[in-house]
Coordinates of C-alpha atoms in Angstrom, one line a residue:
M1 CA 8.8 -17.2 -0.4
A2 CA 12.3 -16.2 0.5
V3 CA 11.1 -12.6 0.5
V4 CA 8.0 -13.5 2.6
R5 CA 10.1 -15.2 5.2
Y6 CA 12.4 -12.3 5.6
N7 CA 9.6 -9.8 5.8
F8 CA 8.3 -11.9 8.7
R9 CA 11.6 -11.8 10.5
G10 CA 11.2 -10.0 13.8
F11 CA 7.3 -9.9 13.2
H12 CA 6.5 -10.9 16.6
K13 CA 8.8 -8.5 18.2
N14 CA 7.7 -5.3 16.0
P15 CA 6.3 -2.8 18.4
R16 CA 3.8 -1.8 15.6
V17 CA 2.6 -5.3 15.2
I18 CA 2.3 -5.8 19.0
L19 CA 0.4 -2.7 19.3
S20 CA -1.9 -3.6 16.4
F21 CA -2.9 -7.0 17.9
L22 CA -3.3 -5.7 21.3
L23 CA -5.6 -3.0 19.9
G24 CA -7.4 -5.9 18.0
L25 CA -8.0 -7.6 21.4
I26 CA -9.3 -4.4 23.0
L27 CA -11.5 -3.6 20.1
S28 CA -13.0 -7.3 20.4
Y29 CA -13.5 -6.8 24.1
L30 CA -15.4 -3.5 23.8
L31 CA -17.5 -4.6 20.8
S32 CA -18.5 -7.9 22.3
D33 CA -19.6 -6.4 25.7
R34 CA -23.3 -6.0 24.3
V35 CA -23.3 -9.6 23.5
I36 CA -22.1 -10.7 27.0
Q37 CA -24.8 -8.3 28.4
A38 CA -27.4 -10.2 26.8
A39 CA -26.2 -13.5 27.9
E40 CA -25.7 -12.5 31.5
G41 CA -28.9 -10.5 31.6
Y42 CA -31.1 -13.5 30.6
R43 CA -28.9 -16.1 31.9
T44 CA -28.8 -18.1 28.5
A45 CA -26.0 -19.5 26.6
M46 CA -24.5 -18.8 23.2
Q47 CA -23.1 -20.9 20.3
A48 CA -19.4 -20.5 20.1
A49 CA -19.4 -18.6 16.7
E50 CA -22.1 -16.3 17.7
P51 CA -20.2 -13.7 19.4
F52 CA -17.9 -13.2 16.5
I53 CA -20.8 -13.1 14.0
W54 CA -22.7 -10.6 15.9
T55 CA -19.8 -8.3 16.9
F56 CA -18.5 -8.0 13.5
G57 CA -22.0 -8.1 11.7
D58 CA -22.1 -4.3 11.3
T59 CA -20.2 -1.8 9.2
T60 CA -18.8 0.1 12.2
A61 CA -17.2 -2.9 13.7
V62 CA -15.7 -4.1 10.3
L63 CA -14.5 -0.6 9.6
L64 CA -12.8 -0.1 13.2
A65 CA -11.2 -3.6 12.8
S66 CA -9.7 -2.8 9.5
L67 CA -8.4 0.5 10.4
L68 CA -5.8 -1.2 12.6
L69 CA -4.3 -2.4 9.3
L70 CA -3.1 1.2 8.8
L71 CA -0.9 1.0 11.6
L72 CA 0.3 -2.7 11.0
F73 CA 1.1 -2.0 7.4
S74 CA 2.6 1.6 7.8
D75 CA 6.1 0.5 6.8
L76 CA 5.0 -0.9 3.4
P77 CA 6.7 -1.8 1.0
K78 CA 9.3 -3.6 3.2
L79 CA 12.8 -1.8 2.3
N80 CA 15.4 -3.2 4.4
A81 CA 19.1 -4.3 4.2
A82 CA 18.4 -7.5 2.2
T83 CA 16.1 -5.8 -0.5
P84 CA 19.0 -4.8 -2.7
Y85 CA 20.2 -8.5 -2.5
Y86 CA 16.9 -9.8 -3.6
L87 CA 16.3 -7.2 -6.4
V88 CA 19.7 -8.2 -7.9
R89 CA 18.9 -12.0 -7.8
I90 CA 15.1 -12.0 -8.8
T91 CA 12.9 -9.7 -10.9
R92 CA 10.8 -6.8 -9.4
R93 CA 7.7 -8.7 -10.3
R94 CA 8.6 -11.6 -8.2
W95 CA 9.7 -9.2 -5.3
L96 CA 6.2 -7.4 -5.5
A97 CA 4.7 -11.0 -5.4
G98 CA 6.5 -11.6 -2.1
Q99 CA 5.2 -8.3 -0.8
F100 CA 1.6 -9.3 -1.7
L101 CA 2.0 -12.8 -0.1
Y102 CA 3.5 -11.2 3.0
V103 CA 0.4 -8.7 3.2
G104 CA -2.0 -11.3 2.7
A105 CA -0.4 -13.7 5.3
A106 CA -0.3 -11.0 7.9
T107 CA -4.0 -9.9 7.2
G108 CA -5.0 -13.4 7.5
L109 CA -3.2 -13.7 11.0
Y110 CA -4.9 -10.6 12.1
V111 CA -8.2 -11.8 11.2
L112 CA -7.8 -15.1 13.0
W113 CA -6.5 -13.2 15.9
I114 CA -9.8 -11.1 16.0
L115 CA -11.8 -14.5 15.7
A116 CA -10.0 -16.0 18.5
S117 CA -10.2 -12.8 20.9
T118 CA -13.9 -12.7 20.5
M119 CA -14.5 -16.4 21.1
L120 CA -12.2 -16.6 24.0
L121 CA -13.7 -13.4 25.7
C122 CA -17.1 -15.0 25.6
I123 CA -16.1 -18.7 26.4
R124 CA -17.8 -18.7 29.8
Y125 CA -21.4 -18.3 28.0
T126 CA -20.8 -20.5 25.0
F127 CA -21.2 -24.1 23.7
V128 CA -19.6 -25.7 20.7
G129 CA -22.7 -27.5 19.2
N130 CA -23.6 -26.4 15.6
Q131 CA -27.1 -24.9 16.3
W132 CA -28.4 -21.5 17.1
S133 CA -28.8 -20.7 20.9
E134 CA -31.4 -19.3 23.0
T135 CA -29.7 -16.1 23.0
A136 CA -29.8 -15.9 19.3
A137 CA -33.5 -16.5 19.1
L138 CA -34.1 -13.9 21.9
L139 CA -32.1 -11.3 20.1
G140 CA -33.4 -12.3 16.5
Y141 CA -37.1 -12.5 17.3
S142 CA -37.5 -9.8 19.7
S143 CA -36.8 -6.0 19.9
L144 CA -33.8 -6.6 22.2
G145 CA -31.3 -7.2 19.3
E146 CA -32.2 -3.7 18.0
S147 CA -32.2 -2.1 21.3
L148 CA -28.8 -3.5 22.2
Q149 CA -27.7 -3.0 18.5
V150 CA -26.7 -6.6 18.0
P151 CA -27.1 -7.7 14.5
A152 CA -28.8 -11.1 15.1
T153 CA -30.8 -11.4 11.8
V154 CA -33.6 -14.0 11.5
K155 CA -32.8 -14.6 7.9
A156 CA -29.4 -15.8 8.5
M157 CA -30.4 -18.0 11.3
E158 CA -33.1 -19.7 9.0
S159 CA -30.7 -20.2 6.1
I160 CA -27.3 -21.2 7.5
S161 CA -25.8 -23.1 10.5
P162 CA -23.8 -21.0 13.0
Y163 CA -20.3 -22.3 11.8
G164 CA -21.2 -21.9 8.2
C165 CA -22.2 -18.3 8.9
M166 CA -19.0 -17.7 10.8
L167 CA -16.9 -18.9 7.9
Q168 CA -18.8 -16.5 5.6
V169 CA -18.2 -13.6 7.9
I170 CA -14.5 -14.5 8.3
F171 CA -14.4 -14.5 4.5
L172 CA -16.0 -11.1 3.9
L173 CA -13.8 -9.6 6.7
L174 CA -10.7 -11.0 5.3
C175 CA -11.7 -9.8 1.7
Y176 CA -12.4 -6.2 2.9
S177 CA -9.2 -6.2 5.0
L178 CA -7.2 -7.6 1.9
T179 CA -8.3 -4.9 -0.3
L180 CA -7.5 -2.3 2.3
S181 CA -4.0 -3.8 2.8
F182 CA -3.3 -4.0 -0.9
L183 CA -4.3 -0.4 -1.4
I184 CA -1.9 0.7 1.5
L185 CA 0.9 -1.1 -0.5
L186 CA -0.3 0.5 -3.8
G187 CA -0.4 3.9 -2.1
S188 CA 3.2 3.4 -0.8
L189 CA 4.4 2.8 -4.2
L190 CA 2.6 5.7 -5.8
F191 CA 3.4 8.3 -3.2
S192 CA 6.6 8.6 -1.4
G193 CA 7.5 10.2 2.1
G194 CA 5.1 7.9 4.1
R195 CA 2.0 9.2 2.4
G196 CA 0.9 5.8 1.0
L197 CA -1.5 5.5 4.0
L198 CA -3.7 8.2 2.5
L199 CA -5.0 5.8 -0.3
G200 CA -6.1 3.3 2.5
L201 CA -7.5 6.0 4.6
A202 CA -9.5 7.2 1.6
Y203 CA -10.9 3.8 0.9
S204 CA -12.1 3.5 4.6
V205 CA -13.7 7.1 4.6
Y206 CA -15.5 6.3 1.3
G207 CA -17.1 3.2 2.8
F208 CA -17.8 5.1 6.0
L209 CA -19.5 8.1 4.2
L210 CA -21.7 5.7 2.1
D211 CA -24.2 5.2 4.9
P212 CA -27.9 4.8 3.9
K213 CA -29.2 6.9 6.8
V214 CA -27.0 9.8 5.8
L215 CA -27.9 9.6 2.3
G216 CA -31.5 9.2 2.9
K217 CA -31.3 12.5 5.0
L218 CA -29.4 14.3 2.5
L219 CA -31.9 13.3 -0.4
G220 CA -34.9 13.8 1.8
L221 CA -36.3 10.4 1.3
E222 CA -39.1 9.0 3.2
E223 CA -38.6 5.8 5.3
W224 CA -40.5 3.6 2.6
E225 CA -37.9 4.9 0.0
M226 CA -35.0 3.9 2.0
Y227 CA -34.9 0.5 0.4
K228 CA -33.6 1.9 -2.9
V229 CA -30.8 3.6 -1.0
R230 CA -29.9 0.3 1.0
V231 CA -29.7 -1.5 -2.3
F232 CA -27.6 1.1 -4.1
V233 CA -25.2 1.5 -1.1
G234 CA -25.1 -2.4 -0.8
W235 CA -23.7 -2.6 -4.3
V236 CA -21.3 0.5 -4.4
S237 CA -20.0 0.4 -0.9
P238 CA -16.9 -1.9 -0.3
L239 CA -17.8 -1.7 3.5
N240 CA -21.2 -2.9 3.0
H241 CA -19.8 -5.8 0.7
G242 CA -17.6 -6.8 3.7
T243 CA -20.5 -6.9 6.1
Y244 CA -22.5 -10.1 6.3
P245 CA -26.1 -8.9 7.1
S246 CA -25.9 -6.5 4.1
H247 CA -26.4 -9.4 1.5
N248 CA -29.1 -11.0 -0.2
F249 CA -30.8 -13.9 1.8
G250 CA -33.3 -14.5 -1.2
Y251 CA -35.5 -11.7 -0.2
D252 CA -34.3 -8.6 -2.0
L253 CA -31.9 -7.4 -4.7
L254 CA -28.7 -6.8 -2.3
P255 CA -25.5 -8.8 -3.6
T256 CA -24.9 -12.2 -2.6
V257 CA -21.6 -13.4 -0.8
A258 CA -20.5 -14.8 -4.2
E259 CA -21.0 -11.4 -5.8
S260 CA -19.4 -9.6 -3.2
A261 CA -16.4 -12.2 -3.5
A262 CA -16.2 -11.4 -7.3
V263 CA -16.1 -7.6 -6.5
F264 CA -13.4 -7.8 -4.0
G265 CA -11.4 -10.3 -6.5
A266 CA -11.7 -7.5 -9.1
V267 CA -10.5 -4.7 -6.8
L268 CA -7.3 -6.9 -5.9
A269 CA -6.5 -7.9 -9.5
L270 CA -6.8 -4.1 -10.5
T271 CA -4.9 -3.2 -7.4
A272 CA -2.1 -5.8 -8.3
L273 CA -1.9 -4.6 -12.0
A274 CA -1.4 -0.9 -10.8
A275 CA 1.2 -1.8 -8.4
L276 CA 3.0 -3.9 -10.9
W277 CA 2.8 -1.0 -13.3
R278 CA 4.2 1.5 -10.7
L279 CA 6.9 -0.6 -9.7
R280 CA 8.4 -0.4 -13.2
R281 CA 9.0 3.2 -12.6
Y282 CA 9.6 3.1 -8.8
N283 CA 13.0 4.5 -7.7
F284 CA 14.3 2.5 -4.7
M285 CA 15.9 4.5 -2.0
F286 CA 18.0 2.8 0.8
L287 CA 19.2 4.9 3.8
G288 CA 21.3 3.4 6.5
G289 CA 24.8 2.4 7.6
R290 CA 27.5 0.3 6.2

């Protein structure tokens, strides 16, 4: 915990942190504009959690939000003036645990910031009651949602309450962001010279390239055959595991939220073990003055 506290010293004054959170606010504004258009155009209200659910209900939005973590954690692992002191007094394993706790806490703060930004940007059009709104029905039961590219799914509205859905979207976004953040830390331990971000970038590109439409065109599949591709991508793509509408609502063979949580847990565990193995052979280099 001492390592975590020291890593957070000056966190709110760090230019990279400030820029990451400001870009997250701008991203929330740009992505939630489609939802605001629907509410303004039809003069209907929205439930307070719906803008966040719809804004981060597709793979592109989840990918863009998580990519800002590359900037936020570009200085991992935290090597500063206190690091030699901690390494002398505690084991490398405990120091690494402190790094993981710091990454997890910072990622959680970032996801909560995204949630708060989206809700505040749409506050003029929202109410707090735990029931789906007229806007949700309009987007889900008509072609308006598809034309505006707002992922308001009828299956979700028929199976869960808005706040319950919001918690699951937060959980999935947090899991995907955590795996990306842990991979950035692992990459920093594996590769020197600031090249650790390459592993996190490769993870993002892998999820982006596994798009059902792209794969369908490459394989020359008909529309009725695309279901197989969607199921395959839903299981092997971490980006789809982190997107709420890409899950099983009792109608198909896509993974459930619990199964996606197990996949993310396995990735996090393997990443932690690999980082611990690498840390045993990691050569710390401290540059600076007296």
